[in-house]
XYZ file of C-alpha atoms in Angstrom:
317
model
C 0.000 0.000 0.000
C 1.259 3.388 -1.044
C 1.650 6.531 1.822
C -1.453 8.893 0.965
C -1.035 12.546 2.467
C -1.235 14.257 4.882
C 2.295 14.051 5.843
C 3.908 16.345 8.273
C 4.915 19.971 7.103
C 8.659 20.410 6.436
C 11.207 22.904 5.619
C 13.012 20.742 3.143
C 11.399 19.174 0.256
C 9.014 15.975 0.479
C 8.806 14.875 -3.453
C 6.061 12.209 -4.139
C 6.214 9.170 -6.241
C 10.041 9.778 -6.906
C 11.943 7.481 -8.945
C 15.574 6.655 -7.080
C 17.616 5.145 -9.888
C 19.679 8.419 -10.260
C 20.759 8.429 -6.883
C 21.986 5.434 -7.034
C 25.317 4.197 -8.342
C 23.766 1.295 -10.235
C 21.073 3.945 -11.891
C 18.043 1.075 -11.308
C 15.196 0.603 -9.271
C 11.863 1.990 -8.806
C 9.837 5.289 -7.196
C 9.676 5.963 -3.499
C 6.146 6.642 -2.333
C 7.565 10.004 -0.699
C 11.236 11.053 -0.865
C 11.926 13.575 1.879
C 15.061 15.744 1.559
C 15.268 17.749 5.515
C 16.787 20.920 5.377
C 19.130 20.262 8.408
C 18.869 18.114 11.492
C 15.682 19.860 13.196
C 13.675 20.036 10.421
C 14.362 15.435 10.624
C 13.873 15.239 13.983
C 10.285 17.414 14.067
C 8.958 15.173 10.894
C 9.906 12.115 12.640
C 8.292 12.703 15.845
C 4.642 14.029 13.893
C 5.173 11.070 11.392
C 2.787 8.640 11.524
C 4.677 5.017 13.413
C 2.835 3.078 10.899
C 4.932 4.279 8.013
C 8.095 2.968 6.775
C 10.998 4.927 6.792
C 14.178 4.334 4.404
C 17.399 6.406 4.324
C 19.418 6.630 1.196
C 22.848 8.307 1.469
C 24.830 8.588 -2.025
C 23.158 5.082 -3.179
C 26.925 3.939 -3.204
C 26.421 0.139 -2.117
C 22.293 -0.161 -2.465
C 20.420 -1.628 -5.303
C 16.477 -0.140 -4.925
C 14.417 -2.935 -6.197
C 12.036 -2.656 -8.962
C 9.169 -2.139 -6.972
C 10.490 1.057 -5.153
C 10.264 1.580 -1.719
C 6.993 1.641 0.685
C 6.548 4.830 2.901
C 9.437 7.950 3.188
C 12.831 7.658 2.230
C 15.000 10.329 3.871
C 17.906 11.223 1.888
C 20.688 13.288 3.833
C 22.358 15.442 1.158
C 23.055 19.047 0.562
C 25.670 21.948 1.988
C 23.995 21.090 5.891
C 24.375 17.931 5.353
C 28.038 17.363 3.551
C 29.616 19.882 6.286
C 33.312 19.018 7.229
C 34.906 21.025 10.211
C 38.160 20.312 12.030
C 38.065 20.719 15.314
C 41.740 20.852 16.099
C 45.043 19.134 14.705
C 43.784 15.954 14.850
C 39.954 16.073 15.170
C 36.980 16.864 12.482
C 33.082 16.421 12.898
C 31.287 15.535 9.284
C 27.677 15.481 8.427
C 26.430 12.115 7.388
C 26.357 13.279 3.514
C 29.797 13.995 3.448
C 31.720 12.089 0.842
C 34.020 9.854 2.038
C 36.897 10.988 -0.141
C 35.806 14.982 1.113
C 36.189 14.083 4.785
C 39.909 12.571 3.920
C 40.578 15.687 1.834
C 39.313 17.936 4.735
C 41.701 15.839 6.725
C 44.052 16.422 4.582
C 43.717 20.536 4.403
C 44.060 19.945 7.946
C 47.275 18.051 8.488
C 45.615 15.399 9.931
C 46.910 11.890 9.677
C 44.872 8.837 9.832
C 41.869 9.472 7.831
C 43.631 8.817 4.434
C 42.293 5.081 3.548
C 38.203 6.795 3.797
C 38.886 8.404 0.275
C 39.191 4.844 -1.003
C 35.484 3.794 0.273
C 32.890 4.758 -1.796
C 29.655 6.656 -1.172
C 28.992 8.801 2.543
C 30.721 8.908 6.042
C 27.316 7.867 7.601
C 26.880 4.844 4.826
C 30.180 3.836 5.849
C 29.106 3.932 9.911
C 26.364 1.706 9.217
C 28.685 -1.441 7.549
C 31.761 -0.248 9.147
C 33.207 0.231 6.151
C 36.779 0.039 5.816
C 39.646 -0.325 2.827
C 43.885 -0.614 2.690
C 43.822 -2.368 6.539
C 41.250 0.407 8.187
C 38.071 -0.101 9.383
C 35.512 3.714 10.503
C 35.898 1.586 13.927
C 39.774 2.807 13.927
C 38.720 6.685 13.769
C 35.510 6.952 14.918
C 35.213 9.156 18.638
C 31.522 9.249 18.574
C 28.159 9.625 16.303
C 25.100 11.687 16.782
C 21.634 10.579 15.279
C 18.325 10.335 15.281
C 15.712 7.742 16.095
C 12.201 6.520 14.460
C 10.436 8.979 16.955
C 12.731 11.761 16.282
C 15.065 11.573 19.399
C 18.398 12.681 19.275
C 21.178 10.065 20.337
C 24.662 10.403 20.526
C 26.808 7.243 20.575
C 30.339 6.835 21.428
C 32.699 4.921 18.716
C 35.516 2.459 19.264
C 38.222 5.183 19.935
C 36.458 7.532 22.230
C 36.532 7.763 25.914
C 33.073 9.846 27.005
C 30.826 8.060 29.514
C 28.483 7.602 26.251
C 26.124 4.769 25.067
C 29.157 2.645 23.436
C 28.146 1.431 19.200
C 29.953 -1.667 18.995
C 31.490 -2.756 15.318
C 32.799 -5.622 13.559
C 34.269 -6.794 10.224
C 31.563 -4.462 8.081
C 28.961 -4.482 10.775
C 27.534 -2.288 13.727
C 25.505 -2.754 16.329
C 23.471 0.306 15.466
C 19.405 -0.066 15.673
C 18.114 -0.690 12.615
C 16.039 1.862 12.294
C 19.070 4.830 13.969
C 19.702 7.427 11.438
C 23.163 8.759 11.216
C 23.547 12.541 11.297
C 27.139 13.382 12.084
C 30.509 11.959 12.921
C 33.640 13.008 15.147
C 36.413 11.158 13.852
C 40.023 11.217 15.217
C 43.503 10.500 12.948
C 46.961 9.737 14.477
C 48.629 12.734 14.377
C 49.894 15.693 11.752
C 51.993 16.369 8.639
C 52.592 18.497 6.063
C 49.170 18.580 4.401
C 51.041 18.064 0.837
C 52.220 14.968 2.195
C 49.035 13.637 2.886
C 47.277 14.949 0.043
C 50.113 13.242 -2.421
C 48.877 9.847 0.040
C 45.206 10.232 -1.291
C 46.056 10.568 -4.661
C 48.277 7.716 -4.826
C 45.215 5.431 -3.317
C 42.777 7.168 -5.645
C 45.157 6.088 -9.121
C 45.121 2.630 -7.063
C 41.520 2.445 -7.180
C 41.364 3.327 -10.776
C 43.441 0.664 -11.927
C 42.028 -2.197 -9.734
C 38.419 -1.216 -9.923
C 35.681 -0.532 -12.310
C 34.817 2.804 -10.636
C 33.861 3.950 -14.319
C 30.938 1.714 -14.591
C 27.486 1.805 -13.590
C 28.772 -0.232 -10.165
C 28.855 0.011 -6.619
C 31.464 -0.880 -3.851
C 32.201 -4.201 -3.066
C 29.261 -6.340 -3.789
C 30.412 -8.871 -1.436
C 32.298 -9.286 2.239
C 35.396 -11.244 2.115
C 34.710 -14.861 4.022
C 37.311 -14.652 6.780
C 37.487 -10.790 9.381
C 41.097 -8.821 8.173
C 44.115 -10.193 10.093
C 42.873 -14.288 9.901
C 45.056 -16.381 9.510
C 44.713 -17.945 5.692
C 42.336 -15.305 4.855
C 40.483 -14.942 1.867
C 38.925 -12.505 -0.508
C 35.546 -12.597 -2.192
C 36.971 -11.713 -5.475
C 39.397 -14.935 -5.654
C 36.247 -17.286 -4.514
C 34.387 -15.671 -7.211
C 37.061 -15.772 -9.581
C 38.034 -19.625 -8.956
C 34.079 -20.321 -9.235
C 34.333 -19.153 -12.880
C 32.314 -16.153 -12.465
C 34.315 -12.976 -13.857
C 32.334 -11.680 -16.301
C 29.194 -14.005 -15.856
C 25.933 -12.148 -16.985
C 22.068 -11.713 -16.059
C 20.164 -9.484 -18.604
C 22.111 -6.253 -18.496
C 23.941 -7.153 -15.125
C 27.745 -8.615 -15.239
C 30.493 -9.299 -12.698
C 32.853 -7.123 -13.701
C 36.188 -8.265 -15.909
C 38.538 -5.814 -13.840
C 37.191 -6.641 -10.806
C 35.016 -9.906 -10.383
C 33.815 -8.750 -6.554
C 31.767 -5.897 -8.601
C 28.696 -6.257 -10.230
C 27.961 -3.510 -13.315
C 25.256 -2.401 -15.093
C 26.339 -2.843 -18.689
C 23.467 -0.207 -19.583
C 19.788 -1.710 -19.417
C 20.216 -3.771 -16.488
C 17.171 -4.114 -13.994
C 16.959 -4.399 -10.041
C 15.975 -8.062 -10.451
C 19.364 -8.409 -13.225
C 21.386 -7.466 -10.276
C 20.269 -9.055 -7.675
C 19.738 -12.281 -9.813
C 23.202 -12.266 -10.797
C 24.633 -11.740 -7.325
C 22.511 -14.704 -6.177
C 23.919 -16.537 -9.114
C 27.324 -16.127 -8.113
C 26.642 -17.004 -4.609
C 25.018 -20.084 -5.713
C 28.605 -20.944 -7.608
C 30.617 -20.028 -5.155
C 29.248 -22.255 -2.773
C 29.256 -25.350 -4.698
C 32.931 -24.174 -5.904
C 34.378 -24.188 -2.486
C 31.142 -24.380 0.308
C 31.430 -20.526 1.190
C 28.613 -18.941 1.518
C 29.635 -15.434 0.324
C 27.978 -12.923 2.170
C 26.183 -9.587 0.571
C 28.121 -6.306 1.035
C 25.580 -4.209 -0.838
C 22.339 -3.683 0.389
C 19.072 -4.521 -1.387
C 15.374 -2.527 -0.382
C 12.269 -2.523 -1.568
C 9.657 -4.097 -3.334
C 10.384 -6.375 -6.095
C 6.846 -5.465 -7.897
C 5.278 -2.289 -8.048
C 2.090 -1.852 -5.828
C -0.991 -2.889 -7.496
């Protein structure tokens, strides 16, 4: 059933029937019933508490790891982007606070303008800082968990939270995190981060850093394509011993470049899934379940989905 007005005034926009392929990296899926865009973090926290409980509520960051089903999405989807929302501050040497919507790459290039140290690896995780809290996101032998001093959000009923990550030392409501995972309610949005990096340096130095793991990225990764980040978590935590990847699982299962409709595992990169240009939702997803299927009667791993998939697979009647 589709969300009929009324729905609580706001200062941002509230768009009906709004299709969400372009803000997603994939560019597929189908129309949110309502697609709320809050103009900063009161204007959330008022529509939340006069929402109606009853309705769903989705949030949608940069769409950098999601495929949106074909069916869209029941109820609101909050999407936390815009100049409030992308805001990077430092706070001293080694300290900044970002808005959820903050790119990742912006918040190590803030770092960066800063002199901070630490906060390099985030510019090779694609999509938003509060994405990236949700899965503990991590790349080049980080994990969020390693710089994260604390979180603020809001809950279903509009209350404000703050949380207090793996390297802070506040008296706060502790968010535990493991290998891509957090203990954070399902239903918690994100608003903005404190993280903390290890120390200073020249800010040229670090800059030069970035780049280097940006023409990394390029070379190993289809980040060209119609793709996401990694569609799949590796089978074994970092730092285990005999660990494995995802993409060698996939790749010894014969998958690299195995194809649903318009979907494909990438040649470059066979733990990325593209859209070669007319793929569908269900192409995706199909294809990732295809590969999974492989996989484990390759080798008996059961390969476990990085990227997130929402919504409904039809549209309503």
């Amino acid at each position: 059933m589709t969300v009929s007005p009324p729905l609580p005034p706001v200062r941002g926009k509230l768009l009906k029937d709004a299709v969400l392929a372009p803000y997603t990296w994939f560019r597929v899926g189908g129309a949110a019933d309502w697609l709320f865009l809050p103009a900063d973090t009161d204007d959330l926290s008022a529509f939340l508490q006069a929402l109606d409980p009853a309705i769903p509520v989705t949030v949608l960051g940069v769409g950098s790891n999601l495929i949106v089903r074909d069916g869209g999405i029941e109820g609101v989807v909050i999407r936390l982007m815009g100049k409030h929302w992308g805001e990077i501050t430092a706070v001293d040497a080694t300290t900044l606070t970002a808005g959820a919507g903050a790119l990742d790459l912006s918040v190590a290039k803030a770092a960066a303008a800063n002199g901070t140290r630490g906060l390099e690896f985030l510019s090779g995780i694609p999509g938003s800082i509060g994405g990236a809290t949700r899965t503990n996101a991590g790349c080049y032998g980080r994990e969020l968990k390693d710089v994260l001093t604390s979180l603020e959000g809001i809950t279903r009923t509009g209350k404000r939270v703050v949380y207090q990550g793996d390297s802070g030392d506040q008296g706060l409501p502790a968010v535990q995190m493991a290998y891509r995972h957090s203990d954070l309610p399902e239903d918690f949005i994100v608003t903005r981060l404190v993280l903390s990096g290890d120390g200073t340096d020249d800010p040229g130095a670090i800059l030069k850093d970035i780049e280097t793991l940006q023409a990394r990225r390029a070379e190993t990764q289809p980040i060209r394509d119609k793709t996401s980040g990694s569609t799949f978590a590796n089978p074994d935590p970092p730092g285990t011993p005999n660990q494995r990847s995802a993409w060698k699982v996939i790749d010894a299962a014969g998958c690299r470049g195995l194809r649903v409709g318009g979907a494909q595992v990438s040649e470059k990169h066979c733990n990325f899934l593209i859209n070669t240009g007319d793929a569908t939702a269900a192409d995706l997803e199909a294809l990732g379940e295809l590969v999974r299927a492989r996989v484990f009667d390759h080798s008996g791993i059961q390969l476990r989905w990085e990227v997130r998939r929402i919504g409904r697979l039809h549209p309503p009647a």
